[in-house]
Amino acid sequence: MKRLTILGSTGSIGRSTLALVEAAAPGEFALEALVAGRDVAALAAQARKFRARLAVVADASALGALREALAGSGIEAAAGPEAVVEAATRPADWTMAAIVGSAGLHSALAVLKRGGTLALANKETLVCAGEIVLAAAARTGAALLPVDSEHNAIFQALDTKDPALIEKIVLTASGGPFRTAELAVMRKATPEMAVKHPIWSMGAKISVDSATMMNKGLELIEAARLFPVPEARIEVLVHPQSTVHGMVQYADGSVLAQLGTPDMRTPISHCLAWPTRMPVRVPRLDLATLGRLEFFAPDPVRFPALRLAREALQAGAGAPTILNAANEVAVALFLDRRLGFLDIAAVVEETLSALGAPAAAGLDAVLALDDAARAEAGRIAARRAAA
Ligand SMILES: NC(=O)c1ccc[n+]([C@@H]2O[C@H](COP(=O)([O-])OP(=O)(O)OC[C@H]3O[C@@H](n4cnc5c(N)ncnc54)[C@H](OP(=O)(O)O)[C@@H]3O)[C@@H](O)[C@H]2O)c1
């Protein structure tokens, strides 16, 4: 029996992970800990249903409500950011990191520091503190498994670690809800329009990131951290059918791709069963019915976020941390209707210009830079909103 901990269990990835657990044979998996941000009702229902040992809510003020919701169940309840990290520190055979944003950094690091197997959905962690995360994994020999469908695809298609044999890797992008939209429409885009993804059903933040294509920018940085390929050899292609999730082109001209219907249960299950596979009841790919697979170069004018991420990766040092922090601030303000859609990338660009690419070695320096970038992005956004 594999003991699992799910960080971010009430979100889109967390729920898909639990759906796989529910569909598995009885006794195959058991739940050690479930962690949510503030949704006590959903967390308590999951903890009861899956008989978790521990349920943790990050919002410290919600402890009373969680205890009440779990009364009589025998499930331990805890709350607050330290309790989230403590849950991640507890022994488990496999942990899903699916907290959204850099709020997931400390708990993901805690898993790697104890040498656990970490299925990483939380891409912001790798963008914000890539070197620290990778160093922690290398130190303890922890397994870091990419959940993001594109990176999971490349993880599956990559058959060498020799960079000389890898010509390029390709990340595909659905293009999001504004793939064919005019700039004038995008300028007036509402949160409702931006989160209405044509293919994937995801949390609000990643949905907005998909709409700006910052999601692909974050993934570009994530790919450069995870795979032995420099930024210049990571290509992004818009692929509206979202069927080919990622490709690796080798020095012999071969291209290996991973295909599948767009359903996160497939990459999550790949991580859950790794190094083997497990049967999953997702819709099967029917290429004859699908008929065609299209690929386009992304439009740099309507989607500047991709260029910003590439530039941040080229600049190195603390630039990706700044990019991620500014984007988290701008997306939250957009979802709160306090910033326009096109202002998201503009705020990120201005924050990067204001702060440059300062060195940020070590966790404290990265966290301080993350704070500084959030403050700067907030000021820039307030100025833009007032203009
Ligand atoms: N959804 C996808 O298909 C997909 C695909 C690839 C990668 N990802 C990545 O996976 C991560 C999660 O995405 P999602 O779509 O599942 O997001 P989501 O639906 O918004 O879920 C986020 C989860 O994080 C929890 N959370 C929020 N703030 C927290 C905090 N400070 N401490 C502890 N928990 C906190 C939320 O709890 P509450 O419910 O209580 O707020 C929820 O369980 C993101 O980094 C995203 O980029 C997602």
Coordinates of C-alpha atoms and ligand atoms in Angstrom, one line a residue:
M1 CA 0.0 0.0 0.0
K2 CA 1.3 3.4 -1.0
R3 CA 0.8 6.2 1.5
L4 CA 0.0 9.5 -0.2
T5 CA 0.0 13.2 0.9
I6 CA -1.8 15.7 -1.3
L7 CA -0.8 19.3 -0.9
G8 CA -3.6 21.3 -2.5
S9 CA -6.1 18.5 -2.4
T10 CA -9.2 20.7 -2.9
G11 CA -7.9 22.2 -6.2
S12 CA -8.2 21.0 -9.7
I13 CA -5.1 18.8 -9.6
G14 CA -5.8 17.7 -6.0
R15 CA -9.3 16.5 -7.0
S16 CA -8.0 14.7 -10.1
T17 CA -5.4 12.9 -7.9
L18 CA -8.1 11.8 -5.5
A19 CA -10.2 10.6 -8.4
L20 CA -7.4 8.2 -9.4
V21 CA -7.2 7.0 -5.8
E22 CA -10.9 6.4 -5.7
A23 CA -10.8 4.4 -9.0
A24 CA -7.8 2.3 -7.8
A25 CA -8.2 -1.1 -6.3
P26 CA -9.0 -1.1 -2.5
G27 CA -5.9 -1.1 -0.5
E28 CA -3.6 0.2 -3.2
F29 CA -3.4 3.7 -1.7
A30 CA -3.9 5.2 1.7
L31 CA -4.0 8.9 2.6
E32 CA -1.5 10.3 5.1
A33 CA -2.3 14.0 4.8
L34 CA -4.6 16.3 2.9
V35 CA -3.8 20.1 2.7
A36 CA -5.9 23.0 1.5
G37 CA -5.7 26.7 1.6
R38 CA -9.0 27.7 3.2
D39 CA -11.8 25.5 1.9
V40 CA -12.5 23.7 5.2
A41 CA -15.8 22.1 4.0
A42 CA -14.2 20.5 1.0
L43 CA -11.1 19.5 2.9
A44 CA -13.1 17.8 5.7
A45 CA -15.3 16.0 3.2
Q46 CA -12.3 14.6 1.4
A47 CA -10.5 13.7 4.7
R48 CA -13.6 11.8 5.8
K49 CA -14.2 10.1 2.5
F50 CA -10.5 9.0 2.0
R51 CA -9.9 8.4 5.7
A52 CA -6.8 10.6 5.8
R53 CA -4.8 10.6 9.0
L54 CA -4.3 14.4 9.0
A55 CA -6.1 17.3 7.4
V56 CA -4.4 20.7 7.3
V57 CA -5.8 24.1 6.3
A58 CA -3.2 26.9 5.6
D59 CA -5.5 29.6 7.0
A60 CA -4.7 29.6 10.7
S61 CA -8.0 31.2 11.6
A62 CA -9.9 28.2 10.2
L63 CA -8.6 25.6 12.8
G64 CA -11.8 25.7 14.9
A65 CA -14.0 25.2 11.8
L66 CA -11.8 22.3 10.7
R67 CA -11.9 20.6 14.1
E68 CA -15.6 21.0 14.2
A69 CA -16.0 19.6 10.7
L70 CA -13.9 16.6 11.6
A71 CA -15.4 16.0 15.0
G72 CA -15.8 12.3 15.8
S73 CA -13.8 11.1 12.8
G74 CA -10.5 10.5 14.6
I75 CA -8.8 12.6 11.9
E76 CA -6.1 14.9 13.2
A77 CA -6.7 18.6 12.3
A78 CA -4.1 21.3 12.0
A79 CA -3.9 24.8 10.6
G80 CA -1.4 27.5 9.6
P81 CA 1.6 27.7 7.2
E82 CA 3.9 25.8 9.7
A83 CA 1.3 23.0 9.9
V84 CA 1.4 22.7 6.1
V85 CA 5.1 22.2 6.1
E86 CA 4.8 19.8 9.0
A87 CA 2.3 17.7 7.0
A88 CA 4.8 17.6 4.1
T89 CA 7.6 16.6 6.4
R90 CA 5.7 13.5 7.7
P91 CA 6.7 10.3 6.0
A92 CA 4.7 9.4 3.0
D93 CA 5.6 7.3 0.0
W94 CA 4.4 9.9 -2.5
T95 CA 3.4 13.5 -2.3
M96 CA 1.5 15.6 -4.8
A97 CA 2.6 19.3 -4.7
A98 CA -0.5 21.0 -6.1
I99 CA -0.7 24.2 -4.0
V100 CA -1.0 27.2 -6.4
G101 CA 1.7 29.8 -6.6
S102 CA 4.9 30.2 -4.6
A103 CA 2.9 29.6 -1.5
G104 CA 3.7 25.9 -2.3
L105 CA 7.5 26.4 -2.1
H106 CA 8.1 25.5 1.6
S107 CA 6.0 22.4 1.6
A108 CA 7.5 21.1 -1.7
L109 CA 11.0 21.7 -0.3
A110 CA 10.1 19.9 2.9
V111 CA 9.3 16.8 0.9
L112 CA 12.5 17.0 -1.1
K113 CA 14.6 17.6 2.1
R114 CA 13.3 14.3 3.6
G115 CA 14.1 12.5 0.3
G116 CA 10.5 11.8 -0.6
T117 CA 9.0 11.2 -4.0
L118 CA 7.5 14.5 -5.1
A119 CA 5.0 14.8 -8.0
L120 CA 5.3 18.5 -8.8
A121 CA 2.4 20.2 -10.4
N122 CA 3.3 23.6 -8.7
K123 CA 5.4 25.1 -11.5
E124 CA 5.8 28.4 -9.7
T125 CA 8.0 26.7 -7.2
L126 CA 10.5 25.8 -9.9
V127 CA 10.4 29.2 -11.5
C128 CA 10.7 31.1 -8.2
A129 CA 13.4 28.9 -6.6
G130 CA 14.6 26.4 -9.2
E131 CA 18.2 26.1 -8.1
I132 CA 17.2 25.6 -4.4
V133 CA 14.6 23.0 -5.3
L134 CA 16.9 21.0 -7.6
A135 CA 19.8 21.2 -5.1
A136 CA 17.5 19.9 -2.3
A137 CA 16.5 16.9 -4.5
A138 CA 20.1 16.2 -5.5
R139 CA 21.2 16.3 -1.9
T140 CA 18.8 13.7 -0.7
G141 CA 18.2 11.7 -3.9
A142 CA 14.5 12.6 -3.8
A143 CA 12.6 11.8 -7.0
L144 CA 11.1 14.9 -8.6
L145 CA 8.3 13.9 -11.1
P146 CA 6.8 16.5 -13.4
V147 CA 3.0 16.6 -13.4
D148 CA 2.6 19.4 -15.9
S149 CA 1.3 17.6 -19.0
E150 CA 4.0 19.1 -21.2
H151 CA 6.9 18.2 -18.9
N152 CA 5.4 14.9 -18.1
A153 CA 5.3 14.2 -21.8
I154 CA 8.9 15.1 -22.2
F155 CA 9.8 13.1 -19.1
Q156 CA 8.2 10.1 -20.9
A157 CA 9.8 10.8 -24.3
L158 CA 13.3 11.6 -23.0
D159 CA 15.6 8.6 -23.4
T160 CA 19.0 10.1 -22.8
K161 CA 20.5 12.5 -20.3
D162 CA 23.3 13.5 -22.8
P163 CA 22.5 17.1 -23.9
A164 CA 24.6 16.6 -27.0
L165 CA 22.1 14.1 -28.3
I166 CA 19.0 16.3 -27.7
E167 CA 18.5 18.9 -30.4
K168 CA 15.5 20.5 -29.0
I169 CA 12.4 20.0 -26.9
V170 CA 9.0 21.3 -27.9
L171 CA 6.3 22.4 -25.5
T172 CA 2.9 22.7 -27.0
A173 CA 0.3 25.3 -25.9
S174 CA -3.4 25.2 -26.6
G175 CA -3.4 29.0 -27.2
G176 CA -6.0 29.5 -24.5
P177 CA -9.3 31.3 -24.8
F178 CA -7.8 34.3 -26.8
R179 CA -5.9 32.2 -29.3
T180 CA -7.6 33.9 -32.2
A181 CA -9.0 37.0 -30.4
E182 CA -8.2 40.6 -31.6
L183 CA -6.2 42.8 -29.2
A184 CA -9.2 45.0 -28.8
V185 CA -11.2 42.1 -27.3
M186 CA -8.2 41.1 -25.1
R187 CA -7.9 44.6 -23.8
K188 CA -11.5 44.4 -22.4
A189 CA -11.3 40.8 -21.3
T190 CA -13.0 40.0 -18.0
P191 CA -12.0 37.3 -15.5
E192 CA -14.9 35.2 -16.7
M193 CA -13.7 35.3 -20.3
A194 CA -10.1 34.6 -19.3
V195 CA -10.8 31.6 -17.1
K196 CA -13.0 30.0 -19.8
H197 CA -10.3 27.7 -21.2
P198 CA -11.3 25.9 -24.4
I199 CA -9.7 22.6 -23.5
W200 CA -8.6 22.2 -19.9
S201 CA -10.6 22.8 -16.7
M202 CA -8.2 24.2 -14.2
G203 CA -7.9 26.6 -11.2
A204 CA -8.4 30.3 -11.8
K205 CA -4.7 31.4 -11.6
I206 CA -3.4 28.9 -14.2
S207 CA -6.4 29.6 -16.4
V208 CA -5.5 33.3 -16.5
D209 CA -1.8 32.3 -17.1
S210 CA -3.0 30.2 -20.1
A211 CA -5.0 33.1 -21.4
T212 CA -1.9 35.4 -21.3
M213 CA 0.4 32.5 -22.3
M214 CA 2.5 33.3 -19.2
N215 CA 1.7 29.7 -18.4
K216 CA 3.8 28.6 -21.3
G217 CA 6.5 31.1 -20.2
L218 CA 6.5 29.6 -16.7
E219 CA 6.7 26.2 -18.3
L220 CA 9.6 27.3 -20.5
I221 CA 11.5 28.1 -17.3
E222 CA 10.3 24.9 -15.7
A223 CA 11.6 22.9 -18.7
A224 CA 15.0 24.5 -18.6
R225 CA 15.3 23.6 -14.9
L226 CA 14.1 20.0 -15.3
F227 CA 15.8 18.9 -18.5
P228 CA 19.4 19.1 -19.8
V229 CA 18.5 21.5 -22.6
P230 CA 19.4 25.2 -22.7
E231 CA 16.7 27.8 -23.2
A232 CA 17.6 28.4 -26.9
R233 CA 16.7 24.8 -27.6
I234 CA 13.3 24.8 -26.0
E235 CA 10.6 25.7 -28.6
V236 CA 6.9 26.6 -28.0
L237 CA 4.3 25.7 -30.5
V238 CA 0.6 26.5 -30.4
H239 CA -1.3 23.3 -30.9
P240 CA -5.1 23.9 -30.6
Q241 CA -6.0 20.2 -30.3
S242 CA -3.9 19.8 -27.2
T243 CA -3.2 16.2 -28.2
V244 CA 0.6 16.2 -28.6
H245 CA 1.7 17.4 -25.1
G246 CA 5.5 17.5 -25.7
M247 CA 8.2 16.4 -28.1
V248 CA 11.9 15.7 -28.0
Q249 CA 14.0 16.0 -31.2
Y250 CA 17.2 13.9 -31.1
A251 CA 20.5 14.3 -32.9
D252 CA 19.6 11.4 -35.2
G253 CA 16.5 13.2 -36.5
S254 CA 14.1 11.2 -34.5
V255 CA 11.2 13.1 -32.8
L256 CA 9.6 11.3 -29.8
A257 CA 6.2 12.8 -28.8
Q258 CA 3.7 11.9 -26.1
L259 CA 0.1 12.1 -27.1
G260 CA -3.1 11.7 -25.2
T261 CA -6.5 13.2 -24.7
P262 CA -6.2 16.4 -22.6
D263 CA -7.0 14.9 -19.2
M264 CA -4.7 15.6 -16.2
R265 CA -5.4 12.2 -14.8
T266 CA -3.0 10.7 -17.4
P267 CA 0.1 12.6 -16.3
I268 CA -0.9 12.5 -12.6
S269 CA -1.3 8.7 -12.9
H270 CA 2.1 8.4 -14.7
C271 CA 3.7 10.1 -11.6
L272 CA 1.5 8.0 -9.2
A273 CA 2.5 4.7 -10.7
W274 CA 6.1 5.7 -11.6
P275 CA 8.3 3.9 -12.5
T276 CA 5.6 1.7 -13.9
R277 CA 2.1 2.6 -15.2
M278 CA -1.4 2.1 -14.0
P279 CA -4.7 1.6 -15.9
V280 CA -6.8 4.8 -16.0
R281 CA -10.3 5.3 -17.4
V282 CA -9.8 8.5 -19.4
P283 CA -11.2 9.0 -22.9
R284 CA -9.0 7.3 -25.4
L285 CA -7.3 9.2 -28.3
D286 CA -9.2 8.6 -31.6
L287 CA -6.9 10.2 -34.2
A288 CA -9.2 9.2 -37.2
T289 CA -12.1 11.2 -35.6
L290 CA -9.8 14.0 -34.6
G291 CA -8.6 14.2 -38.2
R292 CA -5.9 16.7 -38.0
L293 CA -3.2 18.1 -35.7
E294 CA -2.2 21.7 -36.2
F295 CA 0.9 23.6 -35.0
F296 CA 1.5 27.4 -35.1
A297 CA 4.2 29.7 -33.9
P298 CA 2.9 31.8 -31.0
D299 CA 2.0 35.5 -31.7
P300 CA 4.6 37.6 -29.9
V301 CA 2.5 40.8 -30.2
R302 CA -0.7 39.6 -28.5
F303 CA 1.2 37.3 -26.1
P304 CA 4.2 39.2 -24.8
A305 CA 4.4 37.1 -21.6
L306 CA 6.2 34.3 -23.5
R307 CA 9.0 36.8 -24.5
L308 CA 9.2 38.1 -21.0
A309 CA 9.7 34.6 -19.6
R310 CA 12.4 33.8 -22.2
E311 CA 14.2 37.1 -21.4
A312 CA 14.0 36.4 -17.6
L313 CA 15.5 32.9 -18.2
Q314 CA 18.3 34.4 -20.3
A315 CA 19.0 37.1 -17.7
G316 CA 19.1 34.4 -15.0
A317 CA 19.9 35.2 -11.4
G318 CA 16.8 36.5 -9.7
A319 CA 14.9 37.4 -12.9
P320 CA 12.6 34.4 -12.9
T321 CA 11.8 34.9 -9.3
I322 CA 10.7 38.5 -10.1
L323 CA 8.8 37.4 -13.2
N324 CA 6.8 34.8 -11.1
A325 CA 6.1 37.1 -8.2
A326 CA 5.0 40.0 -10.4
N327 CA 2.8 37.7 -12.4
E328 CA 1.1 36.3 -9.2
V329 CA 0.4 39.8 -8.0
A330 CA -1.0 41.0 -11.4
V331 CA -3.1 37.9 -11.9
A332 CA -4.7 38.2 -8.5
L333 CA -5.5 41.9 -9.2
F334 CA -7.0 41.0 -12.6
L335 CA -9.2 38.3 -11.0
D336 CA -10.2 40.9 -8.5
R337 CA -11.1 43.3 -11.4
R338 CA -8.5 45.8 -10.3
L339 CA -6.3 45.4 -13.3
G340 CA -6.9 45.0 -17.0
F341 CA -6.0 41.8 -18.9
L342 CA -3.3 43.3 -21.0
D343 CA -1.9 45.1 -18.0
I344 CA -0.8 41.7 -16.5
A345 CA 2.1 41.3 -18.9
A346 CA 2.8 45.1 -18.7
V347 CA 3.1 44.9 -14.9
V348 CA 5.5 42.0 -15.2
E349 CA 7.6 43.7 -17.8
E350 CA 7.8 47.0 -15.8
T351 CA 8.7 45.1 -12.6
L352 CA 11.5 43.2 -14.4
S353 CA 12.8 46.5 -15.8
A354 CA 12.7 48.2 -12.4
L355 CA 14.4 45.4 -10.5
G356 CA 16.7 43.8 -13.2
A357 CA 18.2 40.5 -12.5
P358 CA 19.9 40.7 -9.0
A359 CA 21.7 37.8 -7.6
A360 CA 19.6 35.8 -5.2
A361 CA 21.6 32.9 -3.7
G362 CA 20.0 30.9 -1.0
L363 CA 16.4 30.6 0.2
D364 CA 16.3 33.7 2.3
A365 CA 17.6 35.9 -0.6
V366 CA 15.0 34.3 -3.0
L367 CA 12.2 35.0 -0.5
A368 CA 13.4 38.6 0.0
L369 CA 13.5 39.1 -3.7
D370 CA 10.0 37.6 -4.1
D371 CA 8.7 40.0 -1.5
A372 CA 10.4 43.0 -3.1
A373 CA 9.0 42.0 -6.5
R374 CA 5.5 41.7 -5.1
A375 CA 5.7 45.2 -3.5
E376 CA 7.1 46.7 -6.8
A377 CA 4.5 45.0 -8.9
G378 CA 1.7 46.2 -6.5
R379 CA 3.0 49.8 -6.9
I380 CA 3.2 49.5 -10.7
A381 CA -0.3 48.0 -10.9
A382 CA -1.8 50.7 -8.7
R383 CA -0.2 53.3 -10.9
R384 CA -1.6 51.7 -14.1
A385 CA -5.0 51.2 -12.6
A386 CA -5.2 54.8 -11.6
A387 CA -4.0 56.1 -15.1
Ligands
LIG1 N1 -5.1 22.5 -13.1 C1 -4.3 21.9 -14.0 O1 -4.8 21.3 -15.0 C2 -2.8 22.1 -13.9 C3 -2.0 21.6 -14.8 C4 -0.6 21.7 -14.7 C5 -0.1 22.3 -13.6 N2 -0.9 22.9 -12.7 C6 -0.3 23.6 -11.5 O2 -0.8 23.0 -10.3 C7 -0.9 23.9 -9.3 C8 -2.4 23.8 -8.8 O3 -3.3 24.2 -9.9 P1 -4.8 24.0 -9.7 O4 -5.4 24.3 -11.1 O5 -5.1 22.7 -9.1 O6 -5.2 25.2 -8.7 P2 -6.5 25.4 -7.9 O7 -7.6 24.6 -8.4 O8 -6.6 26.9 -7.7 O9 -6.1 24.7 -6.5 C9 -5.1 25.2 -5.6 C10 -5.0 24.4 -4.4 O10 -4.0 25.1 -3.5 C11 -4.7 25.3 -2.2 N3 -4.0 26.5 -1.7 C12 -4.1 27.8 -2.1 N4 -3.4 28.6 -1.4 C13 -2.8 27.8 -0.4 C14 -1.9 28.1 0.6 N5 -1.4 29.3 0.9 N6 -1.4 27.0 1.4 C15 -1.9 25.8 1.1 N7 -2.8 25.5 0.1 C16 -3.2 26.5 -0.6 C17 -6.1 25.5 -2.6 O11 -6.9 25.3 -1.4 P3 -8.4 26.0 -1.3 O12 -9.3 25.2 -2.2 O13 -8.7 25.8 0.1 O14 -8.3 27.4 -1.8 C18 -6.3 24.3 -3.6 O15 -6.3 23.1 -2.9 C19 -0.6 25.3 -9.9 O16 0.7 25.6 -9.6 C20 -0.8 25.1 -11.4 O17 0.1 25.9 -12.2 C21 -2.3 22.8 -12.8

